[in-house]
PDB file of C-alpha atoms and ligand atoms in Angstrom:
ATOM      1  CA  UNK A  20      -3.060 -29.027   4.746  1.00 85.00           C
ATOM      2  CA  UNK A  21      -0.867 -26.749   5.800  1.00 95.00           C
ATOM      3  CA  UNK A  22       0.502 -24.179   3.038  1.00 97.00           C
ATOM      4  CA  UNK A  23       4.367 -24.284   4.589  1.00 97.00           C
ATOM      5  CA  UNK A  24       5.393 -26.829   6.743  1.00 98.00           C
ATOM      6  CA  UNK A  25       9.243 -26.850   8.239  1.00 98.00           C
ATOM      7  CA  UNK A  26      10.387 -29.698  10.015  1.00 98.00           C
ATOM      8  CA  UNK A  27      14.109 -30.129  11.532  1.00 98.00           C
ATOM      9  CA  UNK A  28      15.140 -26.966   9.714  1.00 98.00           C
ATOM     10  CA  UNK A  29      18.372 -25.702  10.374  1.00 98.00           C
ATOM     11  CA  UNK A  30      20.759 -23.042   8.686  1.00 98.00           C
ATOM     12  CA  UNK A  31      24.458 -22.508   9.732  1.00 97.00           C
ATOM     13  CA  UNK A  32      26.847 -19.973   8.700  1.00 94.00           C
ATOM     14  CA  UNK A  33      30.747 -21.371   8.935  1.00 91.00           C
ATOM     15  CA  UNK A  34      33.617 -18.449   9.621  1.00 89.00           C
ATOM     16  CA  UNK A  35      36.382 -20.604   8.440  1.00 89.00           C
ATOM     17  CA  UNK A  36      36.677 -22.925  11.101  1.00 90.00           C
ATOM     18  CA  UNK A  37      34.034 -22.182  13.426  1.00 92.00           C
ATOM     19  CA  UNK A  38      30.078 -22.522  12.589  1.00 92.00           C
ATOM     20  CA  UNK A  39      27.013 -20.617  14.096  1.00 93.00           C
ATOM     21  CA  UNK A  40      23.280 -21.939  13.932  1.00 96.00           C
ATOM     22  CA  UNK A  41      21.066 -18.706  12.878  1.00 97.00           C
ATOM     23  CA  UNK A  42      18.145 -21.223  12.847  1.00 98.00           C
ATOM     24  CA  UNK A  43      18.132 -24.807  14.785  1.00 97.00           C
ATOM     25  CA  UNK A  44      15.534 -27.531  14.399  1.00 97.00           C
ATOM     26  CA  UNK A  45      12.824 -25.179  13.384  1.00 98.00           C
ATOM     27  CA  UNK A  46       9.286 -27.024  13.425  1.00 98.00           C
ATOM     28  CA  UNK A  47       6.396 -25.035  12.118  1.00 97.00           C
ATOM     29  CA  UNK A  48       3.447 -24.882  10.324  1.00 97.00           C
ATOM     30  CA  UNK A  49       1.591 -21.746   8.789  1.00 97.00           C
ATOM     31  CA  UNK A  50      -2.014 -22.482   6.885  1.00 97.00           C
ATOM     32  CA  UNK A  51      -3.402 -20.605   3.976  1.00 97.00           C
ATOM     33  CA  UNK A  52      -5.364 -17.365   5.188  1.00 97.00           C
ATOM     34  CA  UNK A  53      -3.529 -17.143   8.447  1.00 97.00           C
ATOM     35  CA  UNK A  54      -1.298 -13.846   9.392  1.00 98.00           C
ATOM     36  CA  UNK A  55       1.327 -14.251  11.403  1.00 98.00           C
ATOM     37  CA  UNK A  56       3.892 -12.039  13.346  1.00 98.00           C
ATOM     38  CA  UNK A  57       7.499 -13.300  13.795  1.00 97.00           C
ATOM     39  CA  UNK A  58       9.277 -11.726  16.890  1.00 97.00           C
ATOM     40  CA  UNK A  59      12.337 -11.365  19.296  1.00 94.00           C
ATOM     41  CA  UNK A  60      15.561  -9.619  19.472  1.00 92.00           C
ATOM     42  CA  UNK A  61      18.242  -8.462  16.364  1.00 92.00           C
ATOM     43  CA  UNK A  62      19.974 -11.506  15.569  1.00 93.00           C
ATOM     44  CA  UNK A  63      17.675 -14.143  17.036  1.00 95.00           C
ATOM     45  CA  UNK A  64      17.317 -15.221  13.094  1.00 96.00           C
ATOM     46  CA  UNK A  65      14.086 -13.612  12.270  1.00 96.00           C
ATOM     47  CA  UNK A  66      15.146 -12.114   8.727  1.00 95.00           C
ATOM     48  CA  UNK A  67      16.722 -15.714   8.338  1.00 97.00           C
ATOM     49  CA  UNK A  68      13.638 -17.478   9.144  1.00 97.00           C
ATOM     50  CA  UNK A  69      11.725 -15.531   6.716  1.00 97.00           C
ATOM     51  CA  UNK A  70      14.465 -15.150   3.257  1.00 96.00           C
ATOM     52  CA  UNK A  71      14.223 -19.093   3.749  1.00 97.00           C
ATOM     53  CA  UNK A  72      10.798 -18.982   3.932  1.00 97.00           C
ATOM     54  CA  UNK A  73      10.573 -16.913   0.315  1.00 96.00           C
ATOM     55  CA  UNK A  74      13.199 -19.486  -0.961  1.00 94.00           C
ATOM     56  CA  UNK A  75      15.346 -16.191  -0.975  1.00 92.00           C
ATOM     57  CA  UNK A  76      18.085 -18.112   1.193  1.00 93.00           C
ATOM     58  CA  UNK A  77      18.545 -22.074   1.567  1.00 93.00           C
ATOM     59  CA  UNK A  78      18.323 -24.306   4.742  1.00 96.00           C
ATOM     60  CA  UNK A  79      21.269 -26.792   5.767  1.00 96.00           C
ATOM     61  CA  UNK A  80      19.702 -29.218   6.532  1.00 97.00           C
ATOM     62  CA  UNK A  81      16.345 -30.348   7.372  1.00 98.00           C
ATOM     63  CA  UNK A  82      12.750 -29.706   5.290  1.00 98.00           C
ATOM     64  CA  UNK A  83      10.885 -26.925   3.866  1.00 98.00           C
ATOM     65  CA  UNK A  84       7.310 -28.123   2.049  1.00 97.00           C
ATOM     66  CA  UNK A  85       5.692 -25.154   0.357  1.00 97.00           C
ATOM     67  CA  UNK A  86       2.289 -26.463  -1.215  1.00 95.00           C
ATOM     68  CA  UNK A  87       2.650 -29.911  -0.196  1.00 94.00           C
ATOM     69  CA  UNK A  88       6.110 -29.862  -2.347  1.00 94.00           C
ATOM     70  CA  UNK A  89       9.709 -29.923  -0.935  1.00 96.00           C
ATOM     71  CA  UNK A  90      11.504 -27.142  -1.853  1.00 94.00           C
ATOM     72  CA  UNK A  91      15.028 -29.337  -1.396  1.00 91.00           C
ATOM     73  CA  UNK A  92      13.701 -30.863  -5.191  1.00 91.00           C
ATOM     74  CA  UNK A  93      14.074 -27.712  -6.977  1.00 93.00           C
ATOM     75  CA  UNK A  94      16.786 -26.321  -9.326  1.00 92.00           C
ATOM     76  CA  UNK A  95      17.461 -22.663  -8.932  1.00 90.00           C
ATOM     77  CA  UNK A  96      15.220 -21.892 -11.897  1.00 90.00           C
ATOM     78  CA  UNK A  97      12.054 -23.325 -10.391  1.00 91.00           C
ATOM     79  CA  UNK A  98      12.832 -21.520  -7.399  1.00 92.00           C
ATOM     80  CA  UNK A  99      13.224 -18.177  -9.170  1.00 91.00           C
ATOM     81  CA  UNK A 100       9.695 -18.825 -10.705  1.00 89.00           C
ATOM     82  CA  UNK A 101       8.162 -19.772  -7.409  1.00 91.00           C
ATOM     83  CA  UNK A 102       9.082 -16.860  -5.792  1.00 90.00           C
ATOM     84  CA  UNK A 103       7.607 -14.985  -8.827  1.00 89.00           C
ATOM     85  CA  UNK A 104       4.252 -16.346  -8.380  1.00 90.00           C
ATOM     86  CA  UNK A 105       3.533 -17.942  -5.147  1.00 94.00           C
ATOM     87  CA  UNK A 106       5.523 -15.037  -2.641  1.00 96.00           C
ATOM     88  CA  UNK A 107       5.286 -10.895  -2.595  1.00 96.00           C
ATOM     89  CA  UNK A 108       8.161  -9.426  -1.068  1.00 96.00           C
ATOM     90  CA  UNK A 109       8.077  -6.010   1.390  1.00 97.00           C
ATOM     91  CA  UNK A 110      10.924  -4.310   2.607  1.00 95.00           C
ATOM     92  CA  UNK A 111      12.142  -1.913   5.708  1.00 94.00           C
ATOM     93  CA  UNK A 112      13.169   0.251   2.827  1.00 94.00           C
ATOM     94  CA  UNK A 113      10.623  -0.254   0.226  1.00 96.00           C
ATOM     95  CA  UNK A 114      13.259  -1.375  -1.834  1.00 96.00           C
ATOM     96  CA  UNK A 115      11.656   0.342  -5.337  1.00 97.00           C
ATOM     97  CA  UNK A 116      13.607   1.249  -8.408  1.00 98.00           C
ATOM     98  CA  UNK A 117      14.391   5.311  -8.113  1.00 97.00           C
ATOM     99  CA  UNK A 118      14.652   5.831 -11.458  1.00 98.00           C
ATOM    100  CA  UNK A 119      11.470   4.475 -12.560  1.00 98.00           C
ATOM    101  CA  UNK A 120       7.816   5.370 -12.502  1.00 98.00           C
ATOM    102  CA  UNK A 121       5.278   4.130  -9.890  1.00 98.00           C
ATOM    103  CA  UNK A 122       3.893   2.396 -12.907  1.00 98.00           C
ATOM    104  CA  UNK A 123       7.361   0.714 -14.126  1.00 98.00           C
ATOM    105  CA  UNK A 124       7.851  -0.638 -10.631  1.00 98.00           C
ATOM    106  CA  UNK A 125       4.826  -2.264 -10.511  1.00 97.00           C
ATOM    107  CA  UNK A 126       5.194  -3.662 -14.514  1.00 97.00           C
ATOM    108  CA  UNK A 127       8.890  -5.228 -13.329  1.00 96.00           C
ATOM    109  CA  UNK A 128       7.219  -8.371 -11.578  1.00 94.00           C
ATOM    110  CA  UNK A 129       5.124  -9.436 -14.771  1.00 96.00           C
ATOM    111  CA  UNK A 130       7.582  -8.773 -17.449  1.00 95.00           C
ATOM    112  CA  UNK A 131       9.508 -11.467 -14.747  1.00 92.00           C
ATOM    113  CA  UNK A 132       6.048 -13.610 -14.754  1.00 91.00           C
ATOM    114  CA  UNK A 133       6.227 -13.523 -18.289  1.00 94.00           C
ATOM    115  CA  UNK A 134       9.483 -14.911 -19.004  1.00 89.00           C
ATOM    116  CA  UNK A 135       8.184 -17.965 -17.091  1.00 87.00           C
ATOM    117  CA  UNK A 136       5.016 -18.321 -19.067  1.00 89.00           C
ATOM    118  CA  UNK A 137       4.365 -19.936 -22.262  1.00 92.00           C
ATOM    119  CA  UNK A 138       2.808 -17.946 -25.478  1.00 93.00           C
ATOM    120  CA  UNK A 139      -0.233 -18.233 -24.883  1.00 92.00           C
ATOM    121  CA  UNK A 140       0.065 -16.807 -21.431  1.00 92.00           C
ATOM    122  CA  UNK A 141       1.898 -13.549 -21.981  1.00 96.00           C
ATOM    123  CA  UNK A 142       1.011 -10.337 -20.474  1.00 96.00           C
ATOM    124  CA  UNK A 143       0.547  -7.886 -23.194  1.00 96.00           C
ATOM    125  CA  UNK A 144       0.903  -4.324 -22.697  1.00 97.00           C
ATOM    126  CA  UNK A 145      -2.728  -3.294 -22.061  1.00 97.00           C
ATOM    127  CA  UNK A 146      -3.413  -6.058 -20.014  1.00 97.00           C
ATOM    128  CA  UNK A 147       0.025  -5.553 -17.590  1.00 97.00           C
ATOM    129  CA  UNK A 148      -1.570  -1.971 -17.382  1.00 97.00           C
ATOM    130  CA  UNK A 149      -5.056  -2.712 -16.485  1.00 97.00           C
ATOM    131  CA  UNK A 150      -3.245  -5.139 -13.723  1.00 97.00           C
ATOM    132  CA  UNK A 151      -1.106  -1.945 -12.371  1.00 98.00           C
ATOM    133  CA  UNK A 152      -4.315   0.585 -12.471  1.00 97.00           C
ATOM    134  CA  UNK A 153      -5.947  -2.226 -10.133  1.00 96.00           C
ATOM    135  CA  UNK A 154      -3.463  -3.031  -7.415  1.00 96.00           C
ATOM    136  CA  UNK A 155      -2.976   0.663  -7.136  1.00 97.00           C
ATOM    137  CA  UNK A 156      -6.055   0.984  -6.315  1.00 96.00           C
ATOM    138  CA  UNK A 157      -6.570  -1.570  -3.916  1.00 94.00           C
ATOM    139  CA  UNK A 158      -3.831   0.182  -2.322  1.00 95.00           C
ATOM    140  CA  UNK A 159      -5.283   3.746  -2.464  1.00 95.00           C
ATOM    141  CA  UNK A 160      -2.855   5.330  -4.707  1.00 96.00           C
ATOM    142  CA  UNK A 161      -4.322   5.269  -8.198  1.00 96.00           C
ATOM    143  CA  UNK A 162      -3.060   8.859  -8.680  1.00 97.00           C
ATOM    144  CA  UNK A 163       0.603   8.741  -7.891  1.00 98.00           C
ATOM    145  CA  UNK A 164       1.271   5.931 -11.686  1.00 98.00           C
ATOM    146  CA  UNK A 165       3.258   8.569 -13.096  1.00 98.00           C
ATOM    147  CA  UNK A 166       5.684   9.579 -10.177  1.00 98.00           C
ATOM    148  CA  UNK A 167       8.747   8.501  -9.124  1.00 98.00           C
ATOM    149  CA  UNK A 168       9.147   7.035  -5.946  1.00 97.00           C
ATOM    150  CA  UNK A 169      11.269  10.248  -4.519  1.00 97.00           C
ATOM    151  CA  UNK A 170       8.133  12.312  -5.007  1.00 97.00           C
ATOM    152  CA  UNK A 171       6.306  10.382  -2.659  1.00 97.00           C
ATOM    153  CA  UNK A 172       6.147   9.720   1.111  1.00 97.00           C
ATOM    154  CA  UNK A 173       7.103   6.521   2.609  1.00 97.00           C
ATOM    155  CA  UNK A 174       3.384   5.671   3.887  1.00 96.00           C
ATOM    156  CA  UNK A 175       3.035   6.156  -0.015  1.00 97.00           C
ATOM    157  CA  UNK A 176       6.548   4.395  -1.258  1.00 97.00           C
ATOM    158  CA  UNK A 177       5.857   1.340   1.215  1.00 96.00           C
ATOM    159  CA  UNK A 178       1.349   1.428  -0.632  1.00 96.00           C
ATOM    160  CA  UNK A 179       3.740   0.822  -3.631  1.00 97.00           C
ATOM    161  CA  UNK A 180       5.695  -1.792  -2.375  1.00 97.00           C
ATOM    162  CA  UNK A 181       2.807  -3.372  -1.491  1.00 97.00           C
ATOM    163  CA  UNK A 182       0.939  -3.178  -4.446  1.00 97.00           C
ATOM    164  CA  UNK A 183       4.493  -4.317  -5.984  1.00 97.00           C
ATOM    165  CA  UNK A 184       4.163  -7.634  -3.859  1.00 96.00           C
ATOM    166  CA  UNK A 185       0.705  -8.167  -4.713  1.00 95.00           C
ATOM    167  CA  UNK A 186       0.622  -7.562  -8.942  1.00 96.00           C
ATOM    168  CA  UNK A 187       1.883 -11.240  -9.303  1.00 93.00           C
ATOM    169  CA  UNK A 188      -1.231 -12.949  -7.356  1.00 94.00           C
ATOM    170  CA  UNK A 189       0.527 -14.672  -5.074  1.00 95.00           C
ATOM    171  CA  UNK A 190      -0.390 -16.316  -2.193  1.00 96.00           C
ATOM    172  CA  UNK A 191       1.687 -15.713   0.133  1.00 98.00           C
ATOM    173  CA  UNK A 192       3.052 -12.024   1.352  1.00 98.00           C
ATOM    174  CA  UNK A 193       6.294 -11.502   3.496  1.00 98.00           C
ATOM    175  CA  UNK A 194       6.958  -8.499   5.026  1.00 97.00           C
ATOM    176  CA  UNK A 195      10.291  -7.892   7.483  1.00 96.00           C
ATOM    177  CA  UNK A 196       9.666  -4.932   9.324  1.00 95.00           C
ATOM    178  CA  UNK A 197       7.280  -3.335   6.860  1.00 96.00           C
ATOM    179  CA  UNK A 198       6.288  -0.169   9.268  1.00 96.00           C
ATOM    180  CA  UNK A 199      10.472   0.005  10.481  1.00 94.00           C
ATOM    181  CA  UNK A 200      11.253   3.238   8.295  1.00 95.00           C
ATOM    182  CA  UNK A 201       7.624   4.884   9.115  1.00 95.00           C
ATOM    183  CA  UNK A 202       6.085   7.492  11.615  1.00 95.00           C
ATOM    184  CA  UNK A 203       3.959   5.426  14.241  1.00 94.00           C
ATOM    185  CA  UNK A 204       0.239   6.609  12.641  1.00 95.00           C
ATOM    186  CA  UNK A 205       1.736   5.630   9.226  1.00 96.00           C
ATOM    187  CA  UNK A 206       2.852   2.448  10.447  1.00 96.00           C
ATOM    188  CA  UNK A 207      -0.924   1.709  11.355  1.00 96.00           C
ATOM    189  CA  UNK A 208      -1.967   2.591   8.298  1.00 95.00           C
ATOM    190  CA  UNK A 209       0.031   0.256   6.494  1.00 96.00           C
ATOM    191  CA  UNK A 210      -0.677  -2.570   9.290  1.00 97.00           C
ATOM    192  CA  UNK A 211      -4.477  -1.426   8.345  1.00 97.00           C
ATOM    193  CA  UNK A 212      -3.646  -2.384   4.598  1.00 95.00           C
ATOM    194  CA  UNK A 213      -2.027  -5.526   5.375  1.00 97.00           C
ATOM    195  CA  UNK A 214      -5.038  -6.808   7.436  1.00 97.00           C
ATOM    196  CA  UNK A 215      -7.651  -6.008   4.575  1.00 96.00           C
ATOM    197  CA  UNK A 216      -5.194  -7.822   2.256  1.00 96.00           C
ATOM    198  CA  UNK A 217      -5.347 -10.534   4.550  1.00 97.00           C
ATOM    199  CA  UNK A 218      -9.074 -10.783   4.761  1.00 97.00           C
ATOM    200  CA  UNK A 219      -9.549 -10.424   0.908  1.00 94.00           C
ATOM    201  CA  UNK A 220      -7.476 -14.049   1.280  1.00 95.00           C
ATOM    202  CA  UNK A 221      -3.689 -13.854   1.525  1.00 97.00           C
ATOM    203  CA  UNK A 222      -1.444 -15.578   3.808  1.00 98.00           C
ATOM    204  CA  UNK A 223       1.219 -12.559   5.209  1.00 98.00           C
ATOM    205  CA  UNK A 224       3.994 -12.911   7.659  1.00 98.00           C
ATOM    206  CA  UNK A 225       5.956  -9.870   8.977  1.00 98.00           C
ATOM    207  CA  UNK A 226       8.503  -9.957  10.810  1.00 97.00           C
ATOM    208  CA  UNK A 227       8.533  -7.433  13.734  1.00 94.00           C
ATOM    209  CA  UNK A 228       9.889  -6.408  17.030  1.00 88.00           C
ATOM    210  CA  UNK A 229       7.484  -4.078  18.097  1.00 91.00           C
ATOM    211  CA  UNK A 230       4.548  -5.472  19.856  1.00 93.00           C
ATOM    212  CA  UNK A 231       1.723  -3.367  18.728  1.00 94.00           C
ATOM    213  CA  UNK A 232       2.471  -4.201  15.122  1.00 94.00           C
ATOM    214  CA  UNK A 233       2.157  -7.684  16.150  1.00 96.00           C
ATOM    215  CA  UNK A 234      -1.342  -7.223  17.773  1.00 96.00           C
ATOM    216  CA  UNK A 235      -2.660  -6.687  13.802  1.00 97.00           C
ATOM    217  CA  UNK A 236      -1.857 -10.390  13.820  1.00 98.00           C
ATOM    218  CA  UNK A 237      -3.572 -13.541  14.667  1.00 96.00           C
ATOM    219  CA  UNK A 238      -0.651 -15.274  15.678  1.00 96.00           C
ATOM    220  CA  UNK A 239       3.083 -14.836  16.840  1.00 97.00           C
ATOM    221  CA  UNK A 240       6.003 -16.864  16.599  1.00 96.00           C
ATOM    222  CA  UNK A 241       9.058 -15.859  18.916  1.00 97.00           C
ATOM    223  CA  UNK A 242      12.693 -16.160  17.871  1.00 97.00           C
ATOM    224  CA  UNK A 243      15.455 -16.594  20.325  1.00 96.00           C
ATOM    225  CA  UNK A 244      19.125 -17.395  19.268  1.00 96.00           C
ATOM    226  CA  UNK A 245      17.529 -19.358  16.119  1.00 97.00           C
ATOM    227  CA  UNK A 246      14.966 -21.597  18.425  1.00 97.00           C
ATOM    228  CA  UNK A 247      11.598 -21.199  17.448  1.00 96.00           C
ATOM    229  CA  UNK A 248       8.908 -20.989  19.747  1.00 88.00           C
ATOM    230  CA  UNK A 249       5.200 -21.329  18.690  1.00 75.00           C
TER     231      UNK A 249
HETATM  232  N1  ADP B  21      24.574 -14.090   5.903  1.00 95.97           N
HETATM  233  C1  ADP B  21      25.359 -14.244   6.525  1.00 95.97           C
HETATM  234  N2  ADP B  21      26.456 -14.654   6.699  1.00 95.97           N
HETATM  235  C2  ADP B  21      27.168 -15.198   8.320  1.00 95.97           C
HETATM  236  N3  ADP B  21      25.878 -14.933   9.408  1.00 95.97           N
HETATM  237  C3  ADP B  21      24.998 -14.372   9.164  1.00 95.97           C
HETATM  238  C4  ADP B  21      24.658 -14.123   7.611  1.00 95.97           C
HETATM  239  N4  ADP B  21      22.874 -13.687   8.162  1.00 95.97           N
HETATM  240  C5  ADP B  21      23.120 -13.922   9.469  1.00 95.97           C
HETATM  241  N5  ADP B  21      23.732 -14.145   9.962  1.00 95.97           N
HETATM  242  C6  ADP B  21      23.731 -14.283  11.243  1.00 95.97           C
HETATM  243  O1  ADP B  21      22.455 -14.935  11.807  1.00 95.97           O
HETATM  244  C7  ADP B  21      22.250 -14.666  13.034  1.00 95.97           C
HETATM  245  C8  ADP B  21      20.321 -14.100  12.498  1.00 95.97           C
HETATM  246  O2  ADP B  21      20.660 -13.061  11.726  1.00 95.97           O
HETATM  247  P1  ADP B  21      19.357 -12.398  11.455  1.00 95.97           P
HETATM  248  O3  ADP B  21      18.523 -13.419  10.704  1.00 95.97           O
HETATM  249  O4  ADP B  21      19.711 -11.226  10.130  1.00 95.97           O
HETATM  250  O5  ADP B  21      18.634 -11.732  12.839  1.00 95.97           O
HETATM  251  P2  ADP B  21      17.332 -10.780  13.052  1.00 95.97           P
HETATM  252  O6  ADP B  21      16.358 -10.784  11.777  1.00 95.97           O
HETATM  253  O7  ADP B  21      16.551 -11.903  13.920  1.00 95.97           O
HETATM  254  O8  ADP B  21      17.915  -9.833  13.516  1.00 95.97           O
HETATM  255  C9  ADP B  21      22.908 -13.546  13.427  1.00 95.97           C
HETATM  256  O9  ADP B  21      23.682 -14.254  14.543  1.00 95.97           O
HETATM  257  C10 ADP B  21      23.857 -12.995  12.310  1.00 95.97           C
HETATM  258  O10 ADP B  21      24.830 -12.725  12.296  1.00 95.97           O
HETATM  259 MG1   MG B  22      16.463  -8.771  10.516  1.00 95.97          MG
END
């Protein structure tokens, strides 16, 4: 069974009288363990597709099935829970909270997860610290736990963001231009890390307009003017 299935999915934006399709009749299947690149020119609909896959945005028509369940049937609260449990996000600009240390940035998804958990499943401080240490070790920056993001290089900040995406142990990692703000060598290091995480069993979907980045993936999906070709 596919992990993700889109059937005739469209996203329409309306501006007063007129409207435009950011995505049109997308049909797509993604399987557990896939590492997929989404490529296409600027304005093609890549981010729209990724945001819909991540339940950050809702489609206008068609069907999105995630792990056998129709997303249309979920309330806003249930969608928040799915985002927290099933999906980790990585952005081009890292999106770390500047006032928080690395450790505190990583603790946030765990505190958020506690909100959705029944009492016996809530993680206490010690359990949270263990998970934070493990996540930082996995991305090779254990020594940076008490530093604030501004102290770190771009590559180190993206490692923190990757650790944050993984900490609640989601099956799916979505990355929008994860190397877009990094130099080429650092970008390659980040892609090697994502490849390693894919080998650990995570399904990874990466938006990029760089074919070198796409070459780390097993499959490329092309988006042009809202039409997906795969
Ligand atoms: N919130 C929005 N409101 C209106 N139009 C939008 C919005 N987000 C994206 N669009 C439009 O949808 C199309 C696809 O955008 P996007 O998914 O951001 O493209 P990409 O990530 O491939 O550059 C563009 O024409 C863009 O202007
Ligand atoms: Mg985009």
